[in-house]
Short mmCIF file of C-alpha atoms in Angstrom, two decimals:
data_model
loop_
_atom_site.label_atom_id
_atom_site.label_comp_id
_atom_site.label_asym_id
_atom_site.label_seq_id
_atom_site.Cartn_x
_atom_site.Cartn_y
_atom_site.Cartn_z
CA MET A 101 -7.37 -33.28 -31.07
CA GLU A 102 -9.04 -30.87 -28.62
CA GLN A 103 -8.45 -27.22 -29.39
CA THR A 104 -6.95 -25.15 -26.56
CA LYS A 105 -9.36 -22.50 -25.31
CA ILE A 106 -8.02 -18.95 -25.59
CA PRO A 107 -8.05 -17.05 -22.25
CA LEU A 108 -10.71 -14.34 -22.07
CA CYS A 109 -8.17 -11.54 -21.87
CA GLN A 110 -6.41 -12.62 -25.06
CA GLU A 111 -9.75 -13.13 -26.80
CA ALA A 112 -10.91 -9.64 -25.77
CA GLU A 113 -7.64 -8.06 -26.92
CA ARG A 114 -7.67 -9.89 -30.24
CA SER A 115 -11.24 -8.82 -30.96
CA LEU A 116 -10.27 -5.14 -30.62
CA ILE A 117 -8.08 -5.35 -33.72
CA LYS A 118 -9.96 -8.13 -35.52
CA LYS A 119 -13.72 -8.40 -35.06
CA TYR A 120 -14.13 -4.78 -33.92
CA ARG A 121 -11.35 -3.27 -36.01
CA LYS A 122 -13.69 -1.00 -38.03
CA THR A 123 -15.77 0.17 -35.08
CA LEU A 124 -13.22 0.34 -32.24
CA TRP A 125 -9.59 0.14 -33.32
CA ASN A 126 -9.75 2.26 -36.48
CA PRO A 127 -11.77 5.16 -34.92
CA PHE A 128 -9.51 5.04 -31.87
CA ILE A 129 -6.37 5.35 -34.00
CA ALA A 130 -8.03 8.02 -36.15
CA GLY A 131 -8.75 10.15 -33.07
CA VAL A 132 -5.26 9.70 -31.61
CA LYS A 133 -3.67 10.78 -34.89
CA ARG A 134 -6.13 13.53 -35.86
CA TYR A 135 -5.78 15.39 -32.56
CA SER A 136 -2.14 14.41 -31.79
CA LEU A 137 -3.11 12.89 -28.45
CA VAL A 138 -0.11 10.61 -27.86
CA GLU A 139 3.47 11.72 -28.39
CA PRO A 140 6.81 9.86 -28.07
CA GLY A 141 8.04 9.91 -24.48
CA ASP A 142 4.62 10.55 -22.94
CA LYS A 143 3.79 8.96 -19.61
CA ILE A 144 0.01 8.67 -19.61
CA ALA A 145 -2.23 7.90 -16.65
CA VAL A 146 -5.27 6.04 -17.98
CA CYS A 147 -8.08 6.84 -15.54
CA ILE A 148 -10.33 3.86 -14.84
CA SER A 149 -13.72 4.32 -13.23
CA GLY A 150 -14.63 0.66 -13.59
CA GLY A 151 -17.20 1.32 -16.31
CA LYS A 152 -17.20 -0.04 -19.85
CA ASP A 153 -15.74 3.09 -21.46
CA SER A 154 -12.64 3.39 -19.30
CA ILE A 155 -11.95 -0.36 -19.50
CA VAL A 156 -12.11 -0.30 -23.32
CA LEU A 157 -9.86 2.77 -23.26
CA ALA A 158 -7.34 0.89 -21.11
CA LYS A 159 -7.27 -2.11 -23.46
CA LEU A 160 -6.96 0.06 -26.57
CA MET A 161 -4.10 2.03 -25.01
CA GLN A 162 -2.34 -1.24 -24.18
CA GLU A 163 -2.70 -2.36 -27.80
CA LEU A 164 -1.43 0.98 -29.07
CA GLN A 165 1.60 0.72 -26.80
CA ARG A 166 2.37 -2.75 -28.18
CA HIS A 167 2.09 -1.73 -31.83
CA THR A 168 3.48 1.81 -31.90
CA GLU A 169 6.88 2.78 -33.25
CA SER A 170 6.93 5.81 -30.94
CA PRO A 171 7.35 4.46 -27.37
CA PHE A 172 5.36 5.88 -24.48
CA GLU A 173 4.56 4.75 -20.93
CA LEU A 174 1.25 3.86 -19.31
CA VAL A 175 -0.03 3.66 -15.78
CA PHE A 176 -3.61 2.70 -14.92
CA MET A 177 -5.21 4.65 -12.07
CA VAL A 178 -8.40 3.82 -10.21
CA MET A 179 -9.72 6.49 -7.87
CA ASP A 180 -12.17 5.14 -5.31
CA PRO A 181 -14.53 8.07 -4.53
CA GLY A 182 -16.30 6.06 -1.84
CA TYR A 183 -17.53 2.87 -3.52
CA ASN A 184 -19.08 0.17 -1.39
CA PRO A 185 -16.82 -2.91 -0.93
CA GLU A 186 -18.67 -4.92 -3.61
CA ASN A 187 -18.18 -2.27 -6.29
CA ARG A 188 -14.52 -1.77 -5.40
CA GLN A 189 -13.94 -5.52 -5.62
CA LYS A 190 -15.70 -5.65 -8.98
CA ILE A 191 -13.19 -3.17 -10.39
CA ILE A 192 -10.29 -5.18 -8.96
CA ASP A 193 -11.66 -8.45 -10.37
CA ASN A 194 -12.26 -7.01 -13.85
CA ALA A 195 -8.79 -5.47 -13.93
CA ALA A 196 -7.26 -8.83 -13.02
CA LEU A 197 -9.42 -10.66 -15.57
CA LEU A 198 -8.37 -8.31 -18.37
CA GLU A 199 -4.76 -7.98 -17.18
CA ILE A 200 -4.84 -4.26 -16.45
CA PRO A 201 -2.27 -3.46 -13.69
CA VAL A 202 -4.19 -0.85 -11.72
CA THR A 203 -3.04 1.54 -9.01
CA ILE A 204 -5.91 2.28 -6.60
CA PHE A 205 -6.15 5.33 -4.36
CA ASP A 206 -8.97 6.70 -2.21
CA SER A 207 -10.87 9.98 -2.02
CA ASP A 208 -13.93 11.29 -0.15
CA ILE A 209 -15.82 12.64 -3.18
CA PHE A 210 -19.08 10.73 -2.63
CA ALA A 211 -19.20 11.87 1.02
CA VAL A 212 -18.79 15.51 -0.02
CA THR A 213 -21.23 15.53 -2.94
CA GLU A 214 -23.96 13.58 -1.11
CA VAL A 215 -24.66 16.61 1.10
CA VAL A 216 -24.65 19.10 -1.79
CA ASP A 217 -28.00 19.91 -3.37
CA ARG A 218 -26.88 22.32 -6.10
CA ASN A 219 -24.92 20.93 -9.09
CA PRO A 220 -23.58 17.82 -7.30
CA CYS A 221 -22.58 16.17 -10.61
CA TYR A 222 -20.54 19.22 -11.64
CA LEU A 223 -18.82 19.29 -8.25
CA CYS A 224 -18.15 15.54 -8.44
CA ALA A 225 -16.57 15.85 -11.91
CA LYS A 226 -14.45 18.83 -10.85
CA MET A 227 -13.20 17.09 -7.71
CA ARG A 228 -12.45 13.89 -9.62
CA ARG A 229 -10.37 15.83 -12.13
CA GLY A 230 -8.32 17.43 -9.38
CA PHE A 231 -7.64 14.14 -7.61
CA LEU A 232 -6.68 12.44 -10.89
CA TYR A 233 -4.33 15.22 -11.97
CA ASN A 234 -2.67 15.27 -8.57
CA LYS A 235 -2.11 11.50 -8.42
CA ALA A 236 -0.94 11.35 -12.04
CA LYS A 237 1.62 14.07 -11.41
CA GLU A 238 2.76 12.21 -8.29
CA LEU A 239 3.35 9.15 -10.49
CA GLY A 240 5.45 11.17 -12.93
CA CYS A 241 2.86 11.41 -15.71
CA ASN A 242 2.40 14.34 -18.08
CA LYS A 243 -1.08 13.34 -19.30
CA ILE A 244 -4.29 11.81 -18.02
CA ALA A 245 -6.55 9.89 -20.41
CA LEU A 246 -10.32 9.84 -19.85
CA GLY A 247 -12.91 7.54 -21.41
CA HIS A 248 -15.20 10.14 -22.98
CA HIS A 249 -16.32 8.94 -26.42
CA PHE A 250 -18.03 10.25 -29.57
CA SER A 251 -21.50 9.87 -28.06
CA ASP A 252 -20.46 11.84 -24.95
CA VAL A 253 -19.18 14.64 -27.18
CA VAL A 254 -22.45 14.87 -29.12
CA GLU A 255 -24.66 14.63 -26.01
CA THR A 256 -22.63 17.27 -24.18
CA THR A 257 -22.91 19.66 -27.12
CA VAL A 258 -26.69 19.26 -27.38
CA MET A 259 -27.16 19.40 -23.61
CA GLY A 260 -25.20 22.65 -23.41
CA LEU A 261 -27.35 24.16 -26.13
CA PHE A 262 -30.67 23.08 -24.61
CA TYR A 263 -29.93 23.56 -20.90
CA GLY A 264 -26.77 25.66 -20.66
CA ALA A 265 -27.68 28.37 -23.18
CA GLN A 266 -24.32 27.91 -24.86
CA ILE A 267 -22.79 26.33 -27.95
CA GLN A 268 -19.91 24.54 -26.32
CA ALA A 269 -18.25 21.25 -27.20
CA MET A 270 -16.02 18.77 -25.35
CA PRO A 271 -12.50 19.14 -26.84
CA PRO A 272 -10.26 16.11 -27.50
CA LYS A 273 -7.49 17.50 -25.29
CA LEU A 274 -6.98 20.24 -22.72
CA THR A 275 -4.00 21.84 -21.02
CA SER A 276 -4.51 21.96 -17.26
CA LYS A 277 -4.73 25.44 -15.77
CA ASN A 278 -4.02 24.29 -12.21
CA PHE A 279 -1.44 21.54 -12.72
CA GLU A 280 1.56 22.81 -14.65
CA GLY A 281 2.81 20.53 -17.39
CA MET A 282 -0.28 18.32 -17.31
CA GLU A 283 -2.66 17.65 -20.17
CA LEU A 284 -5.99 15.83 -20.43
CA ILE A 285 -6.65 13.66 -23.50
CA ARG A 286 -9.74 11.81 -24.75
CA PRO A 287 -8.51 8.99 -27.05
CA LEU A 288 -12.04 7.58 -27.56
CA TYR A 289 -13.15 10.86 -29.16
CA CYS A 290 -14.13 9.18 -32.46
CA VAL A 291 -15.43 5.91 -30.97
CA HIS A 292 -19.21 5.40 -30.79
CA GLU A 293 -20.73 4.10 -27.57
CA ASP A 294 -22.65 1.40 -29.46
CA ALA A 295 -19.34 -0.20 -30.47
CA ILE A 296 -18.16 -0.29 -26.86
CA ILE A 297 -21.43 -1.90 -25.78
CA ALA A 298 -21.17 -4.48 -28.57
CA TRP A 299 -17.61 -5.44 -27.48
CA ARG A 300 -18.71 -5.73 -23.84
CA ASN A 301 -21.73 -7.88 -24.67
CA PHE A 302 -19.82 -10.12 -27.08
CA HIS A 303 -17.45 -11.12 -24.28
CA ASN A 304 -20.22 -11.31 -21.64
CA LEU A 305 -18.44 -8.78 -19.45
CA SER A 306 -20.07 -6.84 -16.62
CA PHE A 307 -18.73 -3.48 -15.53
CA LEU A 308 -19.48 -0.91 -12.86
CA GLN A 309 -22.03 1.88 -13.23
CA CYS A 310 -21.45 5.28 -11.60
CA ALA A 311 -22.85 3.86 -8.33
CA CYS A 312 -23.80 7.22 -6.80
CA ARG A 313 -27.25 8.14 -5.45
CA PHE A 314 -28.13 10.12 -8.59
CA THR A 315 -27.66 7.21 -11.01
CA GLU A 316 -29.47 4.93 -8.57
CA ALA A 317 -32.48 7.28 -8.81
CA ARG A 318 -32.23 7.20 -12.59
CA ASP A 319 -32.11 3.42 -12.69
CA ALA A 320 -35.12 3.24 -10.37
CA ALA A 321 -37.19 5.46 -12.68
CA ASN A 322 -39.56 3.65 -15.00
CA ASP A 323 -38.45 5.77 -17.97
CA GLY A 324 -34.72 5.10 -17.46
CA ILE A 325 -34.13 8.84 -17.21
CA GLY A 326 -35.13 10.01 -13.74
CA GLU A 327 -33.69 13.49 -13.21
CA SER A 328 -30.72 12.97 -15.53
CA LYS A 329 -30.56 15.56 -18.29
CA ARG A 330 -27.84 13.55 -20.04
CA GLN A 331 -30.09 10.49 -20.20
CA GLU A 332 -32.90 12.70 -21.47
CA ILE A 333 -30.68 13.96 -24.31
CA LYS A 334 -29.49 10.43 -25.03
CA GLN A 335 -33.08 9.26 -25.42
CA LEU A 336 -33.94 12.29 -27.56
CA LEU A 337 -31.06 11.62 -29.96
CA LYS A 338 -32.05 7.96 -30.14
CA THR A 339 -35.57 8.99 -31.16
CA LEU A 340 -34.34 11.51 -33.72
CA LYS A 341 -32.00 8.91 -35.27
CA VAL A 342 -35.04 6.93 -36.41
CA GLY A 343 -35.83 9.66 -38.94
CA ASN A 344 -32.24 10.83 -39.43
CA PRO A 345 -29.60 8.11 -38.86
CA ASN A 346 -26.79 10.64 -39.37
CA ILE A 347 -27.93 13.17 -36.78
CA GLU A 348 -25.04 12.47 -34.35
CA LYS A 349 -22.50 12.70 -37.19
CA SER A 350 -24.01 16.05 -38.17
CA VAL A 351 -23.59 17.44 -34.64
CA PHE A 352 -20.01 16.10 -34.50
CA ALA A 353 -19.18 17.64 -37.88
CA ALA A 354 -20.76 20.94 -36.81
CA ILE A 355 -18.37 21.45 -33.88
CA HIS A 356 -15.45 20.98 -36.30
CA GLY A 357 -16.71 23.71 -38.63
CA VAL A 358 -18.26 26.47 -36.54
CA GLN A 359 -19.06 29.44 -38.80
CA LEU A 360 -17.98 32.34 -36.59
CA ASP A 361 -18.98 34.82 -39.30
CA THR A 362 -22.61 33.95 -38.56
CA MET A 363 -22.36 34.13 -34.75
CA VAL A 364 -23.65 37.19 -32.91
CA GLY A 365 -21.20 36.64 -30.08
CA CYS A 366 -18.45 34.30 -28.91
CA LYS A 367 -15.79 33.67 -26.28
CA PHE A 368 -12.18 33.14 -27.33
CA ARG A 369 -9.18 32.64 -25.04
CA GLY A 370 -10.78 34.40 -22.11
CA TYR A 371 -12.22 37.30 -24.08
CA THR A 372 -15.92 37.85 -24.78
CA TYR A 373 -16.95 39.34 -28.11
CA GLU A 374 -20.40 40.83 -28.71
CA PHE A 375 -21.89 41.34 -32.16
CA ASN A 376 -20.77 44.96 -32.43
CA ASP A 377 -17.24 43.93 -31.44
CA LEU A 378 -17.12 41.36 -34.22
CA TYR A 379 -18.87 43.28 -36.97
CA GLY A 380 -16.37 44.42 -39.58
CA ARG A 381 -13.35 42.77 -37.92
CA ASN A 382 -10.99 40.63 -39.95
CA SER A 383 -9.76 38.51 -37.05
CA LEU A 384 -10.11 37.78 -33.36
CA GLY A 385 -7.46 38.85 -30.92
CA GLU A 386 -6.77 40.66 -27.71
CA THR A 387 -8.64 43.89 -27.18
CA ASP A 388 -6.80 47.15 -26.61
#
């Protein structure tokens, strides 16, 4: 008797809690619980860029919604910042293939950032955030979920230290300053990028890259880095892992246990403290 072939979507969903349980499902649940990212009654807008990270996030959130005892709602938003028709269609096709009911809306972000020479990636990220918050609030959501993962957290921390002259991490959740009642969450906070890549490759799936002129320049470079500082840090960490396989875990652990007693300065809740301000104090707090 011929065995019925399981549809790709069901196969991909099943693998999240079976084959990739230890590397995807368990770290995902650990992050959600550790940082209290999902609460009963939440209406969460899962933001989908079309890349591997946001698609895995969408599927994991669907699985969580099916298995949780604390009900919450999901909507799946796709913001088109100016993709060409082929890239837009790729997102639509992948969403249909994996049964993710997306809501698509347009913006002019690529058109704006293409004529900016200074910090275009920062401007792009800031504009994206604003558009996503605004649309999510319009849809009645109280949270937006982004696909930043463990590897993003580590790379951002190292990049800030090397190029931003600051020890600054990427927190698992943030309260919006400009959109009242809105919160940003990162449910993939404990999920390694390698696990996401393994899941994608196992199912022979193909997802969208950033598709802006800066990543095109990176992809055209022979070293795979181009002018991307993030790619440079990614390659550096990969090299360092050869001699120290736990280097990323060490960075991740470090941002959870910052020793403020050893710092010669810090910023806390809008206040800047220099060494002389901190020396001899028992606690941080508002200045007189």
